Amino acid sequence: MYYWSRMSHSQAESVIKNIIREIGQECAMKGQTVSETLVAFMVKAVVLDPRNEFNVDRTLTKNDVQKLIKLCVSRLLDAANPSLDTIKMQVYFDMNYTNRVELLNEQHRILEARLAPVSREITDNRARTREELESIYRKIVSYVLLRSGLGSPTDIKVVREATAALQSVFPQTELGVFLSLSKKDKERQLKELTMIVTGIRLFNKDCGKGGEGIDDLPAILNEAIPAATQPIDAELRASHDLAYRYTAVLEMMHESPHRNIEARLSMLKEALFNVRQHEAFLCIILSDVITCAQEVEMMDKQFAAQIEQLKNTVQAKTAVPTSQVFPIFLALANLWTSFQDEILLLSFLTNLTVSLQQFLGIHAQLFPDDVMESLLEGVTVKSDEQRIKETMGIKVNVSDFKEQEWLFPETTANFDQLLIQYRGFCAHALAEKDGLLLPGNPAIGILKHKEKYYTFSSKESAYVFAQNPDMFIHLIGEKAKEYAELIQLLELHHQFESVAPYSQVRSGDKRSMKPITKCDSSTQTDTHILPPTIVKSYEWNEWELRRKAIKLANLRKKLTHSVQTNLSHMRKDNSTQVYLLKDFGTQTKLDNSSNVPRPQIFLAGLRGGSTSTTCMVKVNLTRAVDET
């Protein structure tokens, strides 16, 4: 393991088991029974604590082992130690809490295991006689009742009602066909018959014609959820009140260290860690209860809708096609199973809340009301909301930092979903004020450092932390070595993987989320991004297509001939370039014109006269040029 560098893994594991076994035996001899998980966590915590001076890079000697056992037994038997109660609370919660999906899957596996013998008696039976067939049918009825949880198989009225519902969909005459099926098909049909019979009985109960032994689960849940939420809210308020008071006292002690209360400093811090851890666990439980309430509200509406649809389908008919009603019966059965699951979940969460109270008795013992009143004299107690409200409107100036990245609500889309380190407490206060848990205000600015996110209680704390984040992170890690309960409280499992709880390791891949930054931007696209895809050869006219087809058919019958001449053989393509002629024009100084007389010549005597001879006379009446 991590503190036996020269041993093989198997040797180190064997030594650790022996140490854990010996510590458990010594505690049992002194009247204290402890679980191996708690002892293992305590061994790791003692080794990590630098005050105990264990060298993790050196093989432990026999004296070191005896010292380790002595320290672990001493801490495990310290009844007045808030730190031990916190560690016990963390171990108990880690060993008992599971999310709703895993819890329901485990319960379904348990149900299947309990029904397996009954199912085998039915599927493996080779009945032939009438008495054997009747016996199998009764076993099927018992199986249906046990699987559905609607009444006891020993109640005669419940058995009669279930038998009548089963006979309506699976008469005894069909047992021969059922027994001829394969084992898997038999198991599948048994489950399907259970759901159909469950749906029939639920519908009959709603119509007032049956429902013997069936509890009104929706009404029970609607009463149980507020009854479960109120105690959790009350305990959460009490934990908040204690946390606020402890925080106020510790803050005052840090600011005025000369007051005569230094002896209680370590005990107060451990008490604060205890109550803050209880608060974190209660928030997880309350979130699951709220999820239950939301699921029940949704299922109530779905159940009522399915009943109404079934009533409209059946109405007053004596026979209804199975294809119409069987799917509704199956849906009703699934919804009723979900109601049963929510009852189970609510009971589990209520019991877990009550069980956590056993780890809080130390507060009244160490810090009764009169002691707290004397410590709080002249001190103002502030709630987390009041502390955050005091710093609203104050933000980090990003221009003051060149290398650090800051995230703000208005620039980060998933701001509320970021996984804040140290469970949202101020990172600077944890390091500088000796583990003081002050709530951080994300509105001041979230510092992103090495893909992790940190919040702060004030602007000044943010500036100081941002100057050297690695130093403060290291200081917090050293503080967690002294107080091992801080590892789970502040979720420091990435620094201390050897003490990471199973629940954190199991869900570690779901806990990281990167910020999605946002800014104003605009884009513009062209009207037609892609070139036009018009096919110019397209023809819609049928006759035009026929014409082209005939033309192509004719071309198939034609031959193309070509010849090659000597002159054209291997000729090259040449090109030449010429310079085009230019147009020229001239301009004279004077524009003159002349006009010549129009010729006017007349011929007379062409038609002849009284004489036998023709005498023509030519008369020129054209004017002279100088007269014009």
XYZ file of C-alpha atoms in Angstrom:
628
model
C 0.000 0.000 0.000
C 1.028 3.612 0.172
C 3.261 3.421 3.255
C 5.126 0.180 2.578
C 7.389 1.102 -0.312
C 9.668 -1.946 0.012
C 6.897 -4.521 0.416
C 4.968 -6.201 -2.326
C 1.307 -5.402 -2.660
C 0.187 -8.722 -1.189
C 2.571 -8.414 1.771
C 1.445 -4.849 2.540
C -2.206 -5.841 2.269
C -1.676 -8.724 4.680
C 0.070 -6.458 7.216
C -2.733 -3.871 6.996
C -5.393 -6.538 7.558
C -3.536 -7.747 10.631
C -3.281 -4.196 11.988
C -6.984 -3.575 11.372
C -7.922 -6.861 13.002
C -5.761 -6.116 16.061
C -7.204 -2.607 16.447
C -10.731 -3.988 16.233
C -9.983 -6.614 18.869
C -8.485 -4.064 21.278
C -11.494 -1.777 20.865
C -13.854 -4.725 21.450
C -11.951 -5.657 24.608
C -12.520 -2.129 25.897
C -16.248 -2.256 25.156
C -16.336 -0.447 21.814
C -17.399 -2.286 18.661
C -16.078 -0.733 15.463
C -16.415 -1.798 11.844
C -13.417 -2.747 9.732
C -14.227 0.106 7.338
C -14.020 2.652 10.159
C -10.760 1.155 11.427
C -9.239 1.193 7.929
C -10.179 4.846 7.483
C -8.730 5.699 10.885
C -5.445 3.930 10.077
C -5.061 5.998 6.914
C -6.003 9.196 8.753
C -3.431 8.587 11.497
C -0.695 7.834 8.975
C -1.508 10.955 6.922
C -1.432 13.263 9.967
C 2.054 14.882 9.960
C 1.837 15.404 13.720
C 2.208 11.636 14.201
C 5.537 11.642 12.282
C 4.975 8.564 10.138
C 7.250 8.380 7.098
C 5.234 6.995 4.226
C 8.380 6.341 2.182
C 9.912 4.002 4.759
C 8.973 0.494 5.850
C 7.243 0.572 9.206
C 9.125 -1.043 12.033
C 7.551 -3.048 14.830
C 7.605 0.044 17.061
C 5.893 2.049 14.341
C 3.153 -0.558 14.056
C 2.600 -0.549 17.822
C 2.500 3.229 17.818
C 0.002 3.204 14.966
C -2.243 0.708 16.765
C -2.079 2.705 19.991
C -2.970 6.004 18.268
C -5.853 4.432 16.328
C -7.310 2.770 19.429
C -6.968 6.021 21.366
C -8.850 7.988 18.727
C -11.517 5.339 18.257
C -12.241 5.248 21.997
C -12.364 9.044 22.411
C -16.068 9.542 23.150
C -15.839 13.346 23.373
C -14.331 13.939 19.951
C -16.398 15.653 17.219
C -13.809 14.589 14.644
C -14.457 10.899 15.372
C -18.220 11.427 15.094
C -17.734 13.134 11.728
C -15.607 10.264 10.424
C -18.183 7.759 11.696
C -20.918 9.736 9.955
C -18.969 9.773 6.698
C -18.252 6.036 6.833
C -21.869 5.228 7.714
C -23.267 7.391 4.907
C -20.803 6.015 2.375
C -21.637 2.417 3.314
C -25.425 2.873 3.392
C -26.370 5.579 0.893
C -26.918 4.780 -2.750
C -28.628 6.656 -5.547
C -32.176 5.874 -6.594
C -31.244 3.894 -9.726
C -28.855 1.554 -7.943
C -31.179 1.157 -4.956
C -34.140 0.190 -7.159
C -32.011 -2.168 -9.249
C -30.822 -3.873 -6.072
C -34.378 -4.221 -4.775
C -35.501 -5.691 -8.078
C -32.648 -8.199 -7.929
C -33.709 -9.170 -4.407
C -37.310 -9.625 -5.582
C -36.176 -11.805 -8.473
C -34.078 -13.919 -6.102
C -37.038 -14.413 -3.747
C -39.367 -15.362 -6.588
C -36.854 -17.709 -8.239
C -37.934 -20.826 -6.269
C -41.623 -20.220 -7.044
C -40.821 -19.577 -10.685
C -38.762 -22.793 -10.923
C -41.612 -24.836 -9.453
C -43.831 -23.601 -12.284
C -41.385 -23.673 -15.216
C -39.801 -27.041 -14.347
C -43.111 -28.830 -13.708
C -44.208 -31.614 -16.048
C -47.816 -31.942 -14.913
C -50.057 -34.438 -16.663
C -53.036 -35.192 -14.430
C -55.888 -32.834 -13.666
C -54.840 -32.440 -10.015
C -51.289 -31.522 -11.035
C -52.561 -28.932 -13.527
C -54.806 -27.368 -10.873
C -51.849 -27.248 -8.482
C -49.727 -25.431 -11.091
C -52.523 -22.944 -11.736
C -52.710 -22.138 -8.014
C -48.949 -21.643 -7.985
C -49.258 -19.237 -10.898
C -51.841 -17.249 -8.938
C -49.488 -17.148 -5.932
C -46.619 -16.054 -8.182
C -48.734 -13.232 -9.633
C -49.651 -11.991 -6.134
C -46.093 -12.202 -4.816
C -44.620 -10.415 -7.806
C -47.246 -7.665 -7.976
C -47.360 -7.047 -4.236
C -51.129 -6.508 -4.398
C -52.338 -8.459 -1.393
C -51.252 -11.586 0.470
C -51.388 -15.061 -1.136
C -52.871 -16.355 2.135
C -55.901 -14.053 1.980
C -58.826 -15.970 0.466
C -60.556 -12.863 -0.935
C -57.355 -11.663 -2.576
C -56.698 -15.108 -4.081
C -60.240 -15.344 -5.473
C -60.028 -11.923 -7.073
C -56.596 -12.632 -8.576
C -57.795 -16.027 -9.857
C -60.823 -14.453 -11.552
C -58.632 -11.826 -13.213
C -56.155 -14.467 -14.364
C -58.879 -16.726 -15.775
C -60.185 -13.857 -17.905
C -56.874 -13.718 -19.816
C -55.352 -17.151 -19.160
C -57.935 -19.882 -18.608
C -56.850 -23.184 -17.116
C -57.440 -24.909 -20.436
C -54.363 -23.157 -21.886
C -51.997 -24.732 -19.361
C -51.070 -27.424 -21.888
C -49.808 -24.832 -24.360
C -47.993 -23.007 -21.558
C -46.184 -26.152 -20.380
C -44.997 -26.902 -23.919
C -43.057 -23.633 -24.078
C -39.350 -23.269 -23.332
C -38.258 -22.156 -19.883
C -37.420 -18.600 -21.006
C -40.767 -18.237 -22.746
C -42.532 -19.487 -19.618
C -40.740 -16.936 -17.446
C -41.525 -14.165 -19.904
C -45.199 -15.152 -20.058
C -45.412 -15.304 -16.241
C -44.150 -11.735 -15.995
C -46.538 -10.583 -18.695
C -49.485 -12.325 -17.016
C -48.554 -10.677 -13.716
C -48.650 -7.234 -15.288
C -51.941 -7.846 -17.089
C -53.626 -9.211 -13.947
C -52.243 -6.246 -11.979
C -53.716 -3.827 -14.514
C -57.105 -5.591 -14.410
C -57.253 -5.505 -10.614
C -56.247 -1.838 -10.498
C -58.957 -0.977 -13.031
C -61.553 -2.957 -11.068
C -60.495 -1.159 -7.880
C -60.970 2.210 -9.562
C -64.427 1.103 -10.764
C -65.346 -0.059 -7.265
C -65.690 -3.714 -8.292
C -62.671 -5.153 -6.539
C -59.233 -4.146 -5.287
C -59.133 -6.366 -2.204
C -55.820 -5.901 -0.378
C -54.661 -3.047 -2.639
C -53.488 0.077 -0.813
C -54.023 3.528 -2.286
C -50.338 4.180 -2.949
C -50.765 7.607 -4.637
C -52.675 8.932 -1.615
C -50.163 7.379 0.783
C -47.273 8.981 -1.089
C -48.948 12.383 -1.219
C -49.166 12.272 2.573
C -45.785 10.642 3.201
C -43.665 13.029 1.133
C -44.543 16.180 3.180
C -44.238 14.106 6.367
C -40.712 13.075 5.313
C -39.688 16.530 4.129
C -40.617 18.405 7.303
C -38.177 16.566 9.664
C -35.381 16.955 7.131
C -36.067 20.687 6.843
C -36.139 20.999 10.634
C -32.809 19.177 11.016
C -31.317 21.235 8.207
C -32.347 24.481 9.923
C -30.855 23.241 13.209
C -27.583 22.340 11.467
C -27.512 25.720 9.761
C -28.062 27.486 13.082
C -25.209 25.599 14.747
C -22.907 26.188 11.762
C -23.601 29.929 11.787
C -22.878 30.174 15.495
C -19.675 28.134 15.332
C -18.498 30.159 12.324
C -19.135 33.459 14.141
C -17.136 32.315 17.192
C -14.229 31.010 15.116
C -14.140 34.191 13.038
C -14.035 36.266 16.207
C -11.233 34.085 17.633
C -9.203 34.552 14.472
C -9.577 38.323 14.622
C -8.985 38.547 18.410
C -6.542 35.761 19.249
C -5.689 37.142 22.713
C -9.043 36.331 24.231
C -9.052 33.424 26.684
C -10.767 30.883 24.436
C -7.824 29.396 22.551
C -8.226 26.028 24.282
C -11.566 25.471 22.572
C -10.341 26.437 19.112
C -9.603 22.920 17.847
C -12.801 21.492 19.356
C -14.892 24.270 17.797
C -13.400 23.624 14.368
C -14.110 19.909 14.649
C -17.673 20.672 15.749
C -18.076 22.999 12.749
C -16.783 20.280 10.423
C -19.260 17.848 11.962
C -22.294 20.062 11.512
C -21.274 21.114 7.985
C -20.911 17.457 6.981
C -24.335 16.687 8.428
C -25.734 19.622 6.466
C -24.188 18.305 3.221
C -25.664 14.838 3.743
C -29.097 16.285 4.542
C -28.996 18.304 1.311
C -28.321 15.109 -0.652
C -31.228 13.341 1.059
C -33.570 16.318 0.599
C -32.705 16.476 -3.102
C -33.682 12.814 -3.461
C -36.967 13.427 -1.609
C -37.758 16.327 -3.954
C -37.032 14.052 -6.906
C -39.476 11.520 -5.422
C -42.152 14.213 -5.140
C -41.664 15.217 -8.781
C -41.829 11.615 -9.960
C -45.003 10.953 -7.946
C -46.697 14.065 -9.315
C -45.904 13.027 -12.882
C -47.025 9.427 -12.310
C -50.302 10.584 -10.726
C -51.207 12.362 -13.951
C -50.159 9.427 -16.125
C -52.099 6.934 -13.994
C -55.274 9.014 -14.137
C -54.894 9.409 -17.909
C -54.472 5.656 -18.414
C -57.540 4.881 -16.253
C -59.598 7.409 -18.204
C -58.436 5.963 -21.522
C -59.303 2.458 -20.341
C -62.779 3.557 -19.255
C -63.387 5.134 -22.656
C -62.208 1.963 -24.358
C -64.211 -0.482 -22.251
C -67.336 1.572 -21.421
C -70.268 -0.879 -21.208
C -68.935 -3.432 -23.703
C -69.047 -7.110 -22.792
C -66.019 -7.956 -24.943
C -63.093 -5.759 -25.958
C -60.191 -6.699 -28.292
C -57.064 -7.565 -26.323
C -54.947 -5.403 -28.650
C -56.767 -2.352 -27.263
C -56.791 -3.038 -23.520
C -53.674 -5.154 -22.869
C -51.229 -2.276 -23.554
C -53.162 -0.097 -21.105
C -53.118 -2.849 -18.469
C -49.354 -3.146 -18.906
C -48.922 0.630 -18.567
C -51.009 0.649 -15.362
C -48.907 -2.185 -13.912
C -45.658 -0.351 -14.718
C -46.938 2.830 -13.100
C -48.014 0.929 -9.988
C -44.577 -0.677 -9.747
C -43.099 2.822 -9.900
C -45.368 3.889 -7.035
C -44.077 0.943 -5.023
C -40.502 1.952 -5.841
C -41.115 5.499 -4.612
C -42.531 4.119 -1.336
C -39.361 2.097 -0.914
C -37.126 5.069 -1.719
C -38.956 7.341 0.682
C -38.694 4.802 3.473
C -34.966 4.369 2.814
C -34.306 8.132 2.875
C -36.351 8.617 6.056
C -34.470 5.856 7.867
C -31.131 7.254 6.690
C -32.034 10.714 8.018
C -32.917 9.287 11.434
C -29.711 7.232 11.521
C -27.521 10.316 11.019
C -28.777 11.840 14.270
C -26.613 9.464 16.336
C -23.509 11.369 15.199
C -24.678 14.768 16.514
C -24.926 14.185 20.268
C -21.489 15.638 20.930
C -22.659 19.218 20.340
C -24.972 19.376 23.354
C -22.285 17.714 25.456
C -19.364 19.990 24.561
C -21.146 23.228 23.773
C -24.431 23.518 25.691
C -26.526 26.653 25.318
C -24.981 28.488 28.276
C -21.443 27.913 26.953
C -22.390 29.105 23.472
C -24.095 32.189 24.867
C -20.927 33.152 26.735
C -18.809 32.612 23.613
C -21.228 34.589 21.443
C -21.352 37.580 23.783
C -20.872 40.673 21.650
C -20.585 38.613 18.454
C -22.910 39.053 15.477
C -24.103 35.753 14.039
C -24.516 35.886 10.264
C -26.134 33.314 8.041
C -24.591 32.184 4.757
C -27.197 34.184 2.860
C -26.360 37.341 4.799
C -22.646 36.922 4.137
C -23.247 36.475 0.425
C -25.660 39.421 0.334
C -22.996 41.695 1.860
C -20.698 41.066 -1.108
C -23.304 41.271 -3.865
C -22.389 43.762 -6.579
C -18.648 43.394 -5.892
C -16.673 41.773 -8.677
C -13.075 40.999 -9.508
C -11.547 43.306 -12.110
C -10.327 40.964 -14.824
C -7.886 43.559 -16.174
C -5.871 43.269 -12.933
C -4.872 39.716 -13.871
C -2.924 38.713 -16.943
C -2.614 34.955 -16.510
C -5.679 33.935 -14.445
C -9.055 33.187 -16.018
C -12.202 34.409 -14.234
C -15.765 33.253 -14.878
C -18.917 35.308 -14.235
C -22.652 34.537 -14.493
C -23.195 36.831 -17.448
C -20.341 35.317 -19.494
C -20.742 31.603 -18.682
C -23.781 29.657 -19.886
C -23.497 26.751 -17.416
C -22.339 28.909 -14.492
C -24.641 27.238 -11.935
C -23.529 23.752 -12.982
C -19.777 24.192 -12.453
C -18.216 21.927 -9.831
C -16.797 24.370 -7.284
C -13.858 23.139 -5.242
C -14.119 22.712 -1.467
C -17.914 22.363 -1.690
C -18.283 26.091 -2.398
C -16.386 27.357 0.684
C -13.873 30.204 0.404
C -10.503 28.749 -0.599
C -8.543 31.632 0.918
C -10.271 31.431 4.301
C -9.610 27.680 4.491
C -5.870 28.230 4.103
C -5.328 31.564 5.880
C -7.838 31.244 8.719
C -6.864 27.740 9.821
C -9.711 25.785 8.227
C -12.512 28.318 8.737
C -15.483 27.413 6.530
C -16.843 30.635 5.030
C -19.329 30.413 2.140
C -17.952 31.645 -1.164
C -19.881 34.056 -3.369
C -19.648 32.973 -7.029
C -20.894 36.406 -8.149
C -17.540 37.906 -7.081
C -15.921 35.731 -9.725
C -14.913 32.097 -10.067
C -11.200 31.515 -10.540
C -10.296 28.806 -13.032
C -6.944 27.282 -12.133
C -5.681 24.038 -13.670
C -9.202 23.066 -14.811
C -10.628 23.545 -11.298
C -12.878 26.318 -10.002
C -12.606 28.302 -6.761
C -14.920 30.800 -5.059
C -14.181 33.397 -2.400
C -15.962 35.203 0.411
C -14.596 38.641 -0.533
C -12.829 40.458 -3.332
C -9.707 40.829 -1.226
C -9.540 37.085 -0.589
C -9.870 36.449 -4.309
C -6.965 38.790 -5.105
C -4.678 37.249 -2.473
C -5.477 33.674 -3.532
C -4.985 34.440 -7.238
C -1.430 35.645 -6.620
C -0.263 32.136 -5.672
C -3.033 29.520 -5.951
C -0.721 26.512 -5.719
C 0.588 27.593 -2.319
C -2.895 27.953 -0.846
C -4.032 24.634 -2.362
C -1.028 22.957 -0.740
C -1.855 24.559 2.629
C -5.420 23.250 2.421
C -4.094 19.771 1.642
C -1.830 19.923 4.707
C -4.778 21.043 6.840
C -6.784 18.051 5.552
C -4.001 15.733 6.715
C -4.466 17.028 10.255
C -8.263 16.784 10.064
C -9.018 13.702 7.962
C -12.751 14.453 7.903
C -11.998 17.411 5.607
C -11.055 15.043 2.792
C -14.667 14.026 2.231
C -16.236 17.249 3.489
C -14.248 19.384 1.023
C -14.190 16.653 -1.650
C -10.387 16.427 -1.783
C -10.339 12.906 -3.175
C -8.207 13.905 -6.155
C -5.436 14.756 -3.662
C -6.011 11.756 -1.369
C -7.067 8.901 -3.630
C -6.236 6.296 -0.968
C -9.074 7.548 1.243
C -11.627 8.285 -1.464
C -15.019 6.761 -0.614
C -16.529 4.229 -2.959
C -19.427 6.495 -3.857
C -17.051 9.241 -5.011
C -14.849 6.869 -7.016
C -17.947 5.362 -8.634
C -19.327 8.692 -9.819
C -16.047 10.488 -10.428
C -16.457 10.510 -14.189
C -19.697 12.486 -13.876
C -18.450 15.245 -11.618
C -16.316 17.262 -14.031
C -17.917 19.873 -16.213
C -16.221 22.492 -18.334
C -17.578 26.048 -18.482
C -19.385 27.170 -21.591
C -18.442 30.800 -22.115
C -20.747 33.041 -24.103
C -20.436 36.394 -25.893
C -22.362 38.562 -28.354
C -21.653 37.732 -31.991
C -23.338 38.021 -35.356
C -23.038 36.253 -38.705
C -24.316 36.925 -42.198
C -24.866 34.441 -44.978
C -25.293 34.977 -48.692
C -28.724 34.726 -50.189
C -27.656 31.736 -52.260
C -24.698 29.954 -50.694
C -24.681 27.052 -53.137
C -24.511 27.479 -56.915
C -27.772 26.899 -58.773
C -28.489 23.314 -59.677
C -30.747 23.894 -62.655
C -30.460 21.028 -65.162
C -30.835 22.692 -68.517
C -31.182 19.407 -70.298
C -34.317 18.604 -68.313
C -37.475 18.178 -70.367
C -40.961 17.939 -68.977
C -42.644 17.387 -72.327
C -43.258 13.701 -72.987
C -43.233 14.124 -76.760
C -39.942 15.955 -76.677
C -38.464 13.066 -74.724
C -39.838 10.641 -77.294
C -38.269 12.700 -80.086
C -34.867 12.635 -78.390
C -35.176 8.906 -77.783
C -35.915 8.281 -81.486
C -32.988 10.493 -82.441
C -30.656 8.524 -80.206
C -32.021 5.272 -81.592
C -31.304 6.451 -85.136
C -27.757 7.409 -84.197
C -27.072 3.805 -83.230
C -27.633 2.791 -86.840
C -25.271 5.429 -88.279
C -21.572 5.053 -88.981
C -18.979 7.758 -88.589
C -16.054 7.754 -91.022
C -12.820 9.665 -90.694
C -9.765 10.069 -92.928
C -6.283 11.276 -92.320
C -4.354 13.217 -94.971
C -0.634 13.630 -95.196
C -0.920 17.378 -94.831
C -2.954 17.210 -91.659
C -0.842 14.427 -90.103
C 0.841 15.555 -86.881
C -0.092 19.177 -87.457
C 0.116 21.561 -84.582
C -2.273 24.264 -83.505
C -0.728 27.667 -84.013
C -1.865 31.017 -82.854
C -0.854 34.537 -83.877
C -1.466 37.940 -82.465
C -1.885 41.159 -84.467
C -2.064 44.737 -83.433
C -5.352 46.335 -84.418
C -5.312 49.540 -86.526
C -5.925 52.769 -84.779
C -8.618 55.274 -85.809
C -7.337 58.810 -86.651
C -9.278 62.047 -87.099
C -8.393 65.650 -88.175
C -10.082 68.975 -87.656
C -9.941 71.950 -90.152
C -10.135 75.572 -89.129
C -13.046 76.618 -91.396
C -16.148 74.854 -92.513
C -17.243 76.002 -96.057
C -19.913 74.896 -98.427
C -20.854 75.608 -102.019
C -24.033 75.372 -104.051
C -24.120 74.958 -107.858
C -27.172 75.863 -109.891
C -29.540 73.126 -110.775
C -29.438 72.258 -114.431
C -32.685 73.160 -116.262
C -32.693 72.007 -119.901
C -35.929 71.728 -121.904
C -36.508 69.997 -125.265
C -39.385 71.243 -127.524
C -40.920 69.691 -130.695
C -40.477 66.023 -129.816
C -44.144 65.242 -130.401
C -44.089 66.542 -133.911
C -46.343 69.020 -135.655
C -48.307 69.729 -138.822
C -45.279 69.256 -140.946
C -43.919 65.851 -141.915
C -40.535 66.482 -140.397
C -39.818 66.822 -136.729
C -37.980 69.857 -135.564
C -36.616 69.696 -132.001
C -35.488 72.755 -130.152
C -33.171 72.489 -127.070
C -33.534 75.313 -124.569
C -30.951 75.637 -121.684
C -32.397 77.700 -118.868
C -29.663 76.828 -116.301
C -28.542 79.922 -114.403
C -24.941 80.965 -114.363
C -22.779 80.033 -111.353
C -22.020 83.604 -110.424
C -25.740 84.385 -110.246
C -26.402 81.972 -107.471
